[in-house]
Short mmCIF file of C-alpha atoms in Angstrom, two decimals:
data_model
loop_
_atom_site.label_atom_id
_atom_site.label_comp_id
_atom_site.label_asym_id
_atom_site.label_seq_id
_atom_site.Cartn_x
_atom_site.Cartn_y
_atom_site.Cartn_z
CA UNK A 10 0.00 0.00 0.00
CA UNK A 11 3.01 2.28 0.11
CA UNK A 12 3.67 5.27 3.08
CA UNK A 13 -0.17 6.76 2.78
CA UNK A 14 -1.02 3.38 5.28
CA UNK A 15 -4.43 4.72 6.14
CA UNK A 16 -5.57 5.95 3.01
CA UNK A 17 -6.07 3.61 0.15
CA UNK A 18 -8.71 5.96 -1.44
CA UNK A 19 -6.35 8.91 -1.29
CA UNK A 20 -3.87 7.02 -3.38
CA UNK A 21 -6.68 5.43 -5.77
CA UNK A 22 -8.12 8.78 -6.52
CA UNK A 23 -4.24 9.22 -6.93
CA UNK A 24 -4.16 7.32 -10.05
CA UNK A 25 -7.39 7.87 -11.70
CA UNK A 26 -6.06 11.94 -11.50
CA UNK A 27 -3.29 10.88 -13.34
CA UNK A 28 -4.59 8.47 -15.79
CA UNK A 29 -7.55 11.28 -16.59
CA UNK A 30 -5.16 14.29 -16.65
CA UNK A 31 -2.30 12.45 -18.28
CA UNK A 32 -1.33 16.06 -20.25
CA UNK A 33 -0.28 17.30 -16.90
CA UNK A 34 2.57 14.69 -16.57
CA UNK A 35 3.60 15.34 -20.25
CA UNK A 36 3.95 18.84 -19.22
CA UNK A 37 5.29 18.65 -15.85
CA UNK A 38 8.34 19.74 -13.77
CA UNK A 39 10.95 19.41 -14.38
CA UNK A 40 13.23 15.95 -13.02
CA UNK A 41 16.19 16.03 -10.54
CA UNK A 42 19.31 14.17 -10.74
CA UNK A 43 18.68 10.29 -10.28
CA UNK A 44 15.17 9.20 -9.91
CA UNK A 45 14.02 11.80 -7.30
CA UNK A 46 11.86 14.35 -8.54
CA UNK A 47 12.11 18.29 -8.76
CA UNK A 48 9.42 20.03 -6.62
CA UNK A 49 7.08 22.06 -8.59
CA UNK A 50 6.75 25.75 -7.51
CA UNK A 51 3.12 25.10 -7.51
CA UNK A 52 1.41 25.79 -4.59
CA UNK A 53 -1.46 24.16 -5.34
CA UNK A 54 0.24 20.89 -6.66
CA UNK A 55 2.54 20.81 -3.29
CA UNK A 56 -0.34 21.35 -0.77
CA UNK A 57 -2.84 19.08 -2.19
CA UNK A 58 -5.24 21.18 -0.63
CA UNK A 59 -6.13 25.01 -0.77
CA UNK A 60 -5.78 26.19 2.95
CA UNK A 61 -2.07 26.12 4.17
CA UNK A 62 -0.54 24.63 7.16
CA UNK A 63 -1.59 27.04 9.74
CA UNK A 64 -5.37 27.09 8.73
CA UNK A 65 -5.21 23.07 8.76
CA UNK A 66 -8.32 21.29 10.18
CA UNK A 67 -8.45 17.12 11.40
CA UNK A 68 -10.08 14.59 9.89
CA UNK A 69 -14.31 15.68 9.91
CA UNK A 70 -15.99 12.33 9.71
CA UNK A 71 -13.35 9.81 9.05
CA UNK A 72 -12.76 10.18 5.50
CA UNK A 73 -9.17 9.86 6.17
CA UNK A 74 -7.77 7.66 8.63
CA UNK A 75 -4.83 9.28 10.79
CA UNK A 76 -1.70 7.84 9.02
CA UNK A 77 0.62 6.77 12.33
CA UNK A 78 4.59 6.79 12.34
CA UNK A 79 6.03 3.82 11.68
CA UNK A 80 8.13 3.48 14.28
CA UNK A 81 5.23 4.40 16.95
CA UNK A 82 5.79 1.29 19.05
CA UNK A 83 9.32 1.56 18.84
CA UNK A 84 11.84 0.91 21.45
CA UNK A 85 12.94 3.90 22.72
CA UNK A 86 16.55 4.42 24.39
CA UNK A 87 17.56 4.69 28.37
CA UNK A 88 21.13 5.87 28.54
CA UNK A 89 22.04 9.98 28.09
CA UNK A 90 25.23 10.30 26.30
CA UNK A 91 25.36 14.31 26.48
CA UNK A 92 25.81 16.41 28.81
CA UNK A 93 24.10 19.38 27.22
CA UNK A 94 25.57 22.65 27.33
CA UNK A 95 22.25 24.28 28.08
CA UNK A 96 19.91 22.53 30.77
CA UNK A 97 16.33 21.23 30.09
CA UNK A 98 17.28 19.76 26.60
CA UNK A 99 14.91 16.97 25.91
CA UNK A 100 15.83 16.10 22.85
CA UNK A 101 18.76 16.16 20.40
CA UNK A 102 19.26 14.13 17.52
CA UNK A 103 22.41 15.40 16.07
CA UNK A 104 22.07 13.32 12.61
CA UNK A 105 25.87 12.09 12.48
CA UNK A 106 24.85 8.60 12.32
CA UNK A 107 25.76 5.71 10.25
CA UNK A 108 23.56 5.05 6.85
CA UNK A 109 23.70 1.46 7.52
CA UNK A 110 20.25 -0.09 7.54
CA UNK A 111 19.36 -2.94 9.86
CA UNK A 112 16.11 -4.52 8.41
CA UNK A 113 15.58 -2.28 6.16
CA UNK A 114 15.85 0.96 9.10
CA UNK A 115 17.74 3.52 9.61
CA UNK A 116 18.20 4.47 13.51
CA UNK A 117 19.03 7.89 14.39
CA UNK A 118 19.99 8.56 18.19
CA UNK A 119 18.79 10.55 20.70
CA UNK A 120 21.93 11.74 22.51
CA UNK A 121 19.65 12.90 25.82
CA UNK A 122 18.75 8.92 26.05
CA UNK A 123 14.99 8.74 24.47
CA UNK A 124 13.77 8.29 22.07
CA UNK A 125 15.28 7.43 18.34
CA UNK A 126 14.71 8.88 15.29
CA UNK A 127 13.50 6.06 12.34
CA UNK A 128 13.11 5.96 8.87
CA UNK A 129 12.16 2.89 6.35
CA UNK A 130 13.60 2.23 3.43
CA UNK A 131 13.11 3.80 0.77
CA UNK A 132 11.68 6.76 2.34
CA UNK A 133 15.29 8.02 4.49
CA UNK A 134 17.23 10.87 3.91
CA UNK A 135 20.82 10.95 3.14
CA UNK A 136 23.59 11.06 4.40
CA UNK A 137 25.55 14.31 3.71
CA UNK A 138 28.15 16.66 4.96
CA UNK A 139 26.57 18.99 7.99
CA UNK A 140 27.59 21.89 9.94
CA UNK A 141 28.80 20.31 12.55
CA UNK A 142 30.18 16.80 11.22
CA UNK A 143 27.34 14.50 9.60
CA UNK A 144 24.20 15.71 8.28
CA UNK A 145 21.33 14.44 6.42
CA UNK A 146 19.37 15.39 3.22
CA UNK A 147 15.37 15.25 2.77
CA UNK A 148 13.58 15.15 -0.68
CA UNK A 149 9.94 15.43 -0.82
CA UNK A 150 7.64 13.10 -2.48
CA UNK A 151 6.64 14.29 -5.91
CA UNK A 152 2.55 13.09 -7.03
CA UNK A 153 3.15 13.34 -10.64
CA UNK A 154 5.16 10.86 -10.39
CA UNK A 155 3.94 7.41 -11.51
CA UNK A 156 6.41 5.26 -9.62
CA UNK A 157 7.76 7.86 -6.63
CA UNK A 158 10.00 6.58 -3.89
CA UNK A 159 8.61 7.33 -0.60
CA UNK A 160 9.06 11.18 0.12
CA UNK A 161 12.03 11.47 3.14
CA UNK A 162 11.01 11.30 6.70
CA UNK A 163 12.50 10.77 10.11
CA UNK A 164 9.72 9.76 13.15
CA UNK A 165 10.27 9.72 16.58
CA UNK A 166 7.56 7.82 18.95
CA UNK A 167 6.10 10.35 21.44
CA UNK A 168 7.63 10.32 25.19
CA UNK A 169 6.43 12.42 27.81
CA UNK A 170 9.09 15.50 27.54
CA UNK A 171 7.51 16.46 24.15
CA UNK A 172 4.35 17.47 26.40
CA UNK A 173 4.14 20.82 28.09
CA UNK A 174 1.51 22.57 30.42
CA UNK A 175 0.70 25.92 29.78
CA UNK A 176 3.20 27.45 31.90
CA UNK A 177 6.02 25.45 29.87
CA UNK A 178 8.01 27.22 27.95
CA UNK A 179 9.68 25.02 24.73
CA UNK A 180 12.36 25.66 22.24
CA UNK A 181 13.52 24.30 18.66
CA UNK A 182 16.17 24.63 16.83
CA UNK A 183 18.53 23.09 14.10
CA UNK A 184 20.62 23.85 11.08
CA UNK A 185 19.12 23.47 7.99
CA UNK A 186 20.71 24.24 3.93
CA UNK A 187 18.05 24.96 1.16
CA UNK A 188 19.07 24.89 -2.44
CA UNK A 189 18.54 28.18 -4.47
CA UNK A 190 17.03 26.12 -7.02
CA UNK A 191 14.30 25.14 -4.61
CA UNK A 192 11.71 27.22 -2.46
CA UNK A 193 9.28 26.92 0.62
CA UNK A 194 6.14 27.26 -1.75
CA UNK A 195 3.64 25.46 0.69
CA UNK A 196 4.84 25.77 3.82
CA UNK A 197 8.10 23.06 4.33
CA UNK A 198 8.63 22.08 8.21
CA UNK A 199 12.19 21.21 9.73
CA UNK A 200 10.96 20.14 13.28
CA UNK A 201 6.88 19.73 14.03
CA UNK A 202 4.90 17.62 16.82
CA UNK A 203 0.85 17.32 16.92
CA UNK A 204 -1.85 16.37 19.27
CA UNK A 205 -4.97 15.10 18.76
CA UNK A 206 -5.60 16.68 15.57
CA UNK A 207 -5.28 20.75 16.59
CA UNK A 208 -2.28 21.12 18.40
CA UNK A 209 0.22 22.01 16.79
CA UNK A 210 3.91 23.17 16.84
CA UNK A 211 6.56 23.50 13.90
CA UNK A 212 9.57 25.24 12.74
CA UNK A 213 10.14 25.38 9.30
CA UNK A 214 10.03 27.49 6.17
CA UNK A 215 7.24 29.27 5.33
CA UNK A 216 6.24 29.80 1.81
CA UNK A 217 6.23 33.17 -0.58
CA UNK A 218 9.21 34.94 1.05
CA UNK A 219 11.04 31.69 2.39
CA UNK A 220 11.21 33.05 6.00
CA UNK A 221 11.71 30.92 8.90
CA UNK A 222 8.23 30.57 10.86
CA UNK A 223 7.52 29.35 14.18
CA UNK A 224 3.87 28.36 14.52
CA UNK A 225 2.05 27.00 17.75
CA UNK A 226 -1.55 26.24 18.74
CA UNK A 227 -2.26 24.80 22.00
CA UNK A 228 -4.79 21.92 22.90
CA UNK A 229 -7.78 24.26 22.51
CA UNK A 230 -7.85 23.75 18.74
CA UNK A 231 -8.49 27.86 18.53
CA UNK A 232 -6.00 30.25 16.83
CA UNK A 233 -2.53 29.49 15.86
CA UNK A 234 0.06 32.33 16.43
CA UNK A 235 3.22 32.15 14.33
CA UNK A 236 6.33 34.15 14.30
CA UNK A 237 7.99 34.54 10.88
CA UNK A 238 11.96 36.18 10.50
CA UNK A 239 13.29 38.26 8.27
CA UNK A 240 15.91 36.24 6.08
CA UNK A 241 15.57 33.99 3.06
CA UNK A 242 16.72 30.98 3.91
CA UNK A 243 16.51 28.97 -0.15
CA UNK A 244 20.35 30.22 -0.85
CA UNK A 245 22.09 27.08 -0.64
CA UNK A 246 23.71 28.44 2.96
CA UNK A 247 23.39 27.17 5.92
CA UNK A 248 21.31 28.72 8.51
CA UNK A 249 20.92 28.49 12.15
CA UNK A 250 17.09 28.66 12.99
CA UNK A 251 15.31 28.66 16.70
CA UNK A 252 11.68 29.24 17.67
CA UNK A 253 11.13 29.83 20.77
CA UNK A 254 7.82 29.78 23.33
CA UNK A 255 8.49 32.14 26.39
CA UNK A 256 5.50 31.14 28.67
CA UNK A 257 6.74 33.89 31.11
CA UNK A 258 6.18 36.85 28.71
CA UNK A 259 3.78 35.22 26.50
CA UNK A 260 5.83 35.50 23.63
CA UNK A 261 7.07 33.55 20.74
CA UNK A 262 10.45 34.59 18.90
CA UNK A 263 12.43 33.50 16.24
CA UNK A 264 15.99 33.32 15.44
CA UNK A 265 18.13 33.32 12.86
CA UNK A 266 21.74 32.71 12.58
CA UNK A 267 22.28 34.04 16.26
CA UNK A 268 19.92 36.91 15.73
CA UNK A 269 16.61 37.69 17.14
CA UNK A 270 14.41 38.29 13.67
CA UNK A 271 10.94 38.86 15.47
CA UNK A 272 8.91 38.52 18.46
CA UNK A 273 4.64 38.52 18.33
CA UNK A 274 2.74 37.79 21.24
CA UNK A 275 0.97 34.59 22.08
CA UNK A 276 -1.06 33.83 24.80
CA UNK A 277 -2.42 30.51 25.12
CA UNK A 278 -4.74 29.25 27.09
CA UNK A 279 -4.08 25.33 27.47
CA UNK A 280 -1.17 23.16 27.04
CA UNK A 281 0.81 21.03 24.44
CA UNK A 282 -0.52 17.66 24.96
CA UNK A 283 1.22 15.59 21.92
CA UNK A 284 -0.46 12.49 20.64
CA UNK A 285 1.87 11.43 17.59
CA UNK A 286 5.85 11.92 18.54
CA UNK A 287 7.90 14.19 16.78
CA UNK A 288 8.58 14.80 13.03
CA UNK A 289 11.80 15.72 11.15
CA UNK A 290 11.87 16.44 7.91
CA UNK A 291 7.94 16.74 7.50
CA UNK A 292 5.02 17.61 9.66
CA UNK A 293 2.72 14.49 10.99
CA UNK A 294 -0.52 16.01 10.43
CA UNK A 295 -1.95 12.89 10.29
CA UNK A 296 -3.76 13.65 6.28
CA UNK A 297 -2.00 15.40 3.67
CA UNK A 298 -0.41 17.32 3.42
CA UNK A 299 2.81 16.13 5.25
CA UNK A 300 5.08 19.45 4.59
CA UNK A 301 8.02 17.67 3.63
CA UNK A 302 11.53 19.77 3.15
CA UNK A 303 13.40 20.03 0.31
CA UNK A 304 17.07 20.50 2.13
CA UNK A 305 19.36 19.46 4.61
CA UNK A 306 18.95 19.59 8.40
CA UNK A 307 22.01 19.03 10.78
CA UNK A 308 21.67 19.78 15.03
CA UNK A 309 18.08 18.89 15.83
CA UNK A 310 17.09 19.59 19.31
CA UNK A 311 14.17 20.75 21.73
CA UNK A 312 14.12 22.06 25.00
CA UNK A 313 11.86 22.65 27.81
CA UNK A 314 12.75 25.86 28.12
CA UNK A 315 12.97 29.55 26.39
CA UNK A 316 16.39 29.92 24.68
CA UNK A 317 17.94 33.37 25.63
CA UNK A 318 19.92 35.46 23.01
CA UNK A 319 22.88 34.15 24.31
CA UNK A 320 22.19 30.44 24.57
CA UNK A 321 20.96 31.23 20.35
CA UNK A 322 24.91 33.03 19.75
CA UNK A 323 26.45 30.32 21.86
CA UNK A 324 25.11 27.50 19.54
CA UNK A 325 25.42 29.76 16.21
CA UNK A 326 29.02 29.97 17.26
CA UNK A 327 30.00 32.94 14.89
CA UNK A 328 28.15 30.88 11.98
CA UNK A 329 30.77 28.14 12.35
CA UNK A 330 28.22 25.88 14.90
CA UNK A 331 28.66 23.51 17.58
CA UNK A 332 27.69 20.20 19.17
CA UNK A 333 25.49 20.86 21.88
CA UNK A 334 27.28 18.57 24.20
CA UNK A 335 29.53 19.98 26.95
CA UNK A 336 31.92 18.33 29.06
CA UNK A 337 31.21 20.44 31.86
CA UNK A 338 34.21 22.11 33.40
CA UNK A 339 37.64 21.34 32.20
CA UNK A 340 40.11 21.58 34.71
CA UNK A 341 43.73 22.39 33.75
CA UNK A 342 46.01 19.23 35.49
CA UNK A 343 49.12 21.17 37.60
CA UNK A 344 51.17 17.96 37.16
CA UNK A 345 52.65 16.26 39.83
CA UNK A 346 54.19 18.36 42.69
CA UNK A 347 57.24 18.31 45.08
CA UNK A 348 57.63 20.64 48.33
CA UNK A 349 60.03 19.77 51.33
CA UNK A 350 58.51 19.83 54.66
CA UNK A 351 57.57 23.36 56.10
CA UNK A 352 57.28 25.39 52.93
CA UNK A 353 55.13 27.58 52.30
CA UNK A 354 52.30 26.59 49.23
CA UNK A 355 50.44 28.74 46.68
CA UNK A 356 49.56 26.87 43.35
CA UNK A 357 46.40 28.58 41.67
CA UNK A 358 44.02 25.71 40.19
CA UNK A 359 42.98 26.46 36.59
CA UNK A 360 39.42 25.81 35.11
CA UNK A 361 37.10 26.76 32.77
CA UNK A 362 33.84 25.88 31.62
CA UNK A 363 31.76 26.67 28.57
CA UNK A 364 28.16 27.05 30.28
CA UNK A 365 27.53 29.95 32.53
CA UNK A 366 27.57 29.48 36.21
CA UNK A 367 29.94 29.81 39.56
CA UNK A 368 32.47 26.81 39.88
CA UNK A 369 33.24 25.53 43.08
CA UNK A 370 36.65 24.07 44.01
CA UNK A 371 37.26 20.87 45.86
CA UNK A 372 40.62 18.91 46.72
CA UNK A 373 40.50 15.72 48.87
CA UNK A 374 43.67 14.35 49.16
CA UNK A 375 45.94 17.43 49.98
CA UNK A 376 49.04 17.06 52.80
CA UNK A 377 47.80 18.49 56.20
CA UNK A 378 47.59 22.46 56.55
CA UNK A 379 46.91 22.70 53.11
CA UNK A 380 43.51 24.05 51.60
CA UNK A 381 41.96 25.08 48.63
CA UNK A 382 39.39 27.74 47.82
CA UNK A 383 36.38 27.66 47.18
CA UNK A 384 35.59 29.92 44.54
CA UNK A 385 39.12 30.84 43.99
CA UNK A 386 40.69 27.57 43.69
CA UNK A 387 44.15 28.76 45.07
CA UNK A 388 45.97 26.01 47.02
CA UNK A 389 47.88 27.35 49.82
CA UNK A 390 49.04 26.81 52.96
CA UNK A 391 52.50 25.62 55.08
CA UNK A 392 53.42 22.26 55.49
CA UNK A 393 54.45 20.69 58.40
CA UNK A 394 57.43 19.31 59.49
CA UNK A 395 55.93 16.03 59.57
CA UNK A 396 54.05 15.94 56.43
CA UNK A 397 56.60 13.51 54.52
CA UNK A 398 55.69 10.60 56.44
CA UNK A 399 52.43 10.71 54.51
CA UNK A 400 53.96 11.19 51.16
CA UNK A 401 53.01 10.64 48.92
CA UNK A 402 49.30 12.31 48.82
CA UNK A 403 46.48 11.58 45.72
CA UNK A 404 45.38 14.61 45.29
CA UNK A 405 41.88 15.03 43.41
CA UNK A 406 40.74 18.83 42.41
CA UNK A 407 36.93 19.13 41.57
CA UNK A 408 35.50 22.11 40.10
CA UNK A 409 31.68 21.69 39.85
CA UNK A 410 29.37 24.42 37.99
CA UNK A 411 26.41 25.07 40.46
CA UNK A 412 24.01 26.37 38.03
CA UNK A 413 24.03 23.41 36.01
CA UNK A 414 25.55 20.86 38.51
CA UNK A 415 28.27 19.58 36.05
CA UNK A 416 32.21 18.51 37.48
CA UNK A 417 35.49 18.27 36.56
CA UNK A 418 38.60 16.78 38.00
CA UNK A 419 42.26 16.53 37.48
CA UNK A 420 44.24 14.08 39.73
CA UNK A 421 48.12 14.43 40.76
CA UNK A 422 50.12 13.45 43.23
CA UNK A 423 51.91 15.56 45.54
CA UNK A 424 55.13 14.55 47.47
CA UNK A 425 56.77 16.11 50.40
CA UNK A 426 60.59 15.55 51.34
CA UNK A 427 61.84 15.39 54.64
CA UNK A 428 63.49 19.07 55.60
CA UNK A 429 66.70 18.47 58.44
CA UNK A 430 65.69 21.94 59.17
CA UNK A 431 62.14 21.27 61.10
CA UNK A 432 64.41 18.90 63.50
CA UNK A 433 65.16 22.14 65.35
CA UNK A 434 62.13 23.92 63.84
CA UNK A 435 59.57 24.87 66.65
CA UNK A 436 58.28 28.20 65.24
CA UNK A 437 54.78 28.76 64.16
CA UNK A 438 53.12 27.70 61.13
CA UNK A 439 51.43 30.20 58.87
CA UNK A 440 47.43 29.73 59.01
CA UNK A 441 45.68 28.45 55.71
CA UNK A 442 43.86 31.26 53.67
CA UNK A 443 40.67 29.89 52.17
CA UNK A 444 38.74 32.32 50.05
#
C-alpha cells in the first residue's frame, strides 16, 4: 500500500487523476538528478489542498484515517550520552549517524537517552556533509510521479518530555541548507509535533518569502500564532534557525543565525498535549499534506525551556556551529608536585567551563595544613614538618558548575621531602587562607 497506510482511497483517486489528466505529466516539472523528482513551484500541486498549514483542520468524519509513524511502538533508548551545554534539553538528535540499515531501518539517536529517530527504506534521507560533522538530506515526495519513492522522513515515537503545560516554555532549533534552485512554496517544516488533531507546533520554512516561521496552537484547537523572520533561507547556505515559546512573557520569537528576527505575542490558554511523537523532515498532520523539506537539516534539538539570546549566539558559534554537548568544566592538570617539609604553598588551580555558572573548588587528598578555595581555587598553605611521612598524597581537584551541577577533576600526586631543618624547627606555622 506504500507510506499513505491509512488511506487507500487517497492514493486510488491518486491514479485515476493521473490516468484522466495524463497532459499534466507530459507537461510537468521538471526531473532532478537520479530518480528523485524536482518540486514544482506550484502551490497548489505541493499542498494538495487550498488552505495552508496554519489554517489546517483534522479529519471531519473519518474520510481519512490518521496515518501513524512507523516506528510508533518503537523501542525507545535509556542511557544519556550528552551532557548538554544548556539545561532542560529533551531532545537532540544530532544526525551524524551511520547510513547502515538494519532490516531495512535507519536508527538515528537521541543523545539525551529517548527516544530514536526512524526511517524505512526507501523513504530516508541521506547522508551528507553537515555543519557540525554528519548531516542528512530530505527530498519530498513528488505526485506526478507514476512510480515515486517514498518522500524522506524521520519519526520519533512520542515520550512524555515532548508534552508541556501551559506554563512550559519550549524551544527548537537546528541547522538546515536549502538549495537556491528550490523554495518553501507550501509551507516546508524542519521540526513539528501534533496532538490530537489541533495542536500544533513547527519550525520550518514558510512559503512566498522563504522566511523561517515558528507556529504553535495549543490543545484548545483555537487560533494558531506564528512568528515569521526576516531572512531567506533557499540560498544554498546554511542557517541556524530557533523558535522559541516564552510562557513567562507570552511570547514567541524567532531566530536566525544568532539573531533575534521577530517577536509577536501569544497567549495561550491550554497546554501542548502531543499524541503522535515528533517529526523531522515533515510535519505528521496525520492527512496530507505532510510538509516535507526540500534541504538538509544538521543539530536537531528541543528544549523545555525559552532559549535566551545568548544560549541562540552560543550554539550559532560565529556561523561556524557547535555540538550541543559539553563536558562540563575542564580543569587544567598542575602535574605532579614536590615541596620539602615546612614550605610555604600557593599553586592557583585552573578551570574553565563553557556554560555559565559559579564553579566551586574541591581537593581531597591534599598534605595536612593545606587548603583550597572555594571559589578561587588557590591552594595554599605551610606544610608541616611532619608531612613527609604521609607522602606521597592523591590529590583530586573538583571544580563543579552550580548552576548546572556539572564537574570536573584533574588528579596528581603531591610529594613532600623530609626538611633536616624542622628537626630544630619549633616556630609557628602560617594559618591556611581559604577564600
Amino acid at each position: 500500500m506504500n507510506y499513505i497506510k491509512g488511506n487507500p482511497i487517497y492514493r486510488s483517486s491518486l491514479y485515476i487523476f493521473l490516468f484522466a489528466f495524463g497532459i499534466v505529466l507530459a507537461t510537468g516539472p521538471a526531473r532532478a538528478e537520479g530518480n528523485r523528482s524536482a518540486q514544482s513551484a506550484d502551490p497548489v500541486k505541493q499542498t494538495w489542498f487550498s488552505h495552508q498549514i496554519d489554517e489546517m483542520t483534522p479529519p471531519g468524519s473519518g474520510e481519512l484515517e490518521e496515518y501513524q509513524p512507523e516506528n510508533s511502538d518503537a523501542e525507545t533508548g535509556a542511557i544519556a550520552v550528552c551532557n548538554p551545554d544548556i539545561p532542560n534539553m529533551v531532545g537532540y538528535w544530532p544526525l551524524d549517524d551511520q547510513d547502515t540499515p538494519v532490516n531495512n531501518k535507519l536508527t538515528f539517536v537521541n543523545y539525551m537517552g529517548t527516544s530514536n529517530g526512524t526511517c524505512t527504506i526507501p523513504g530516508c534521507p541521506t547522508r551528507s556533509t553537515g555543519k557540525v560533522n554528519g548531516a542528512y538530506t530530505f527530498l519530498p515526495y513528488d505526485p506526478y510521479d507514476l512510480d515515486p519513492d517514498l518522500p524522506d522522513k524521520i519519526d520519533v515515537a512520542k515520550f512524555p518530555a515532548l508534552e508541556w503545560a501551559n506554563a512550559d516554555s519550549f524551544s527548537f532549533e537546528t541547522w538546515v541548507k536549502i538549495s537556491a534552485s528550490t523554495n518553501c512554496s507550501g509551507n516546508k517544516v524542519f521540526i513539528g509535533e501534533r496532538g490530537g488533531g489541533v495542536m500544533s507546533i513547527w519550525l520550518g520554512c514558510a512559503g512566498g518569502a522563504n522566511h523561517a516561521r515558528f507556529s504553535v496552537r495549543d490543545n484548545t484547537g483555537v487560533g494558531t500564532i506564528s512568528v515569521e523572520g526576516t531572512t531567506a533561507l533557499n540560498d544554498g547556505d546554511w542557517h541556524h534557525v530557533v523558535g522559541v515559546r516564552d510562557a513567562a512573557a507570552d511570547k514567541l520569537h524567532i531566530y536566525v543565525d544568532g539573531s533575534l528576527e521577530k517577536s509577536v505575542n501569544a497567549l495561550f490558554t491550554a497546554g501542548f498535549k502531543n499524541s503522535a511523537g515528533l517529526g523531522i523532515g515533515y510535519f505528521n498532520t496525520g492527512f496530507p499534506p505532510f510538509y516535507y523539506l526540500h534541504g538538509t537539516l544538521d543539530e536537531v534539538a528541543v528544549y523545555q525551556r525559552a532559549l535566551t539570546l545568548a544560549n541562540v549566539k552560543a550554539h550559532y558559534n560565529g556561523g561556524d556551529g557547535k555540538s550541543y554537548c559539553s563536558p562540563g568544566p575542564v580543569v587544567t592538570n598542575p602535574g605532579n608536585r614536590t615541596n620539602k617539609e615546612n614550605d610555604v604553598v600557593s599553586l592557583q588551580i585552573q578551570a574553565n567551563d563553557q556554560e555559565d555558572g559559579t564553579l566551586n573548588f574541591s581537593a581531597p587528598g591534599l598534605p595536612p595544613t593545606l587548603g583550597i578555595g572555594k571559589l578561587s581555587g588557590l591552594i595554599s598553605g605551610q606544610l608541616t614538618c611532619s608531612a613527609s611521612t604521609g607522602s606521597p598524597y592523591s590529590v583530586t581537584v573538583t571544580a563543579k558548575n552550580i548552576t548546572t551541577g556539572k564537574s570536573g577533576s584533574a588528579a596528581f600526586s603531591w610529594t613532600v621531602t623530609d626538611n633536616p631543618a624542622c628537626d630544630a624547627f619549633s616556630g609557628v606555622f602560617l594559618p591556611i587562607t581559604i577564600r
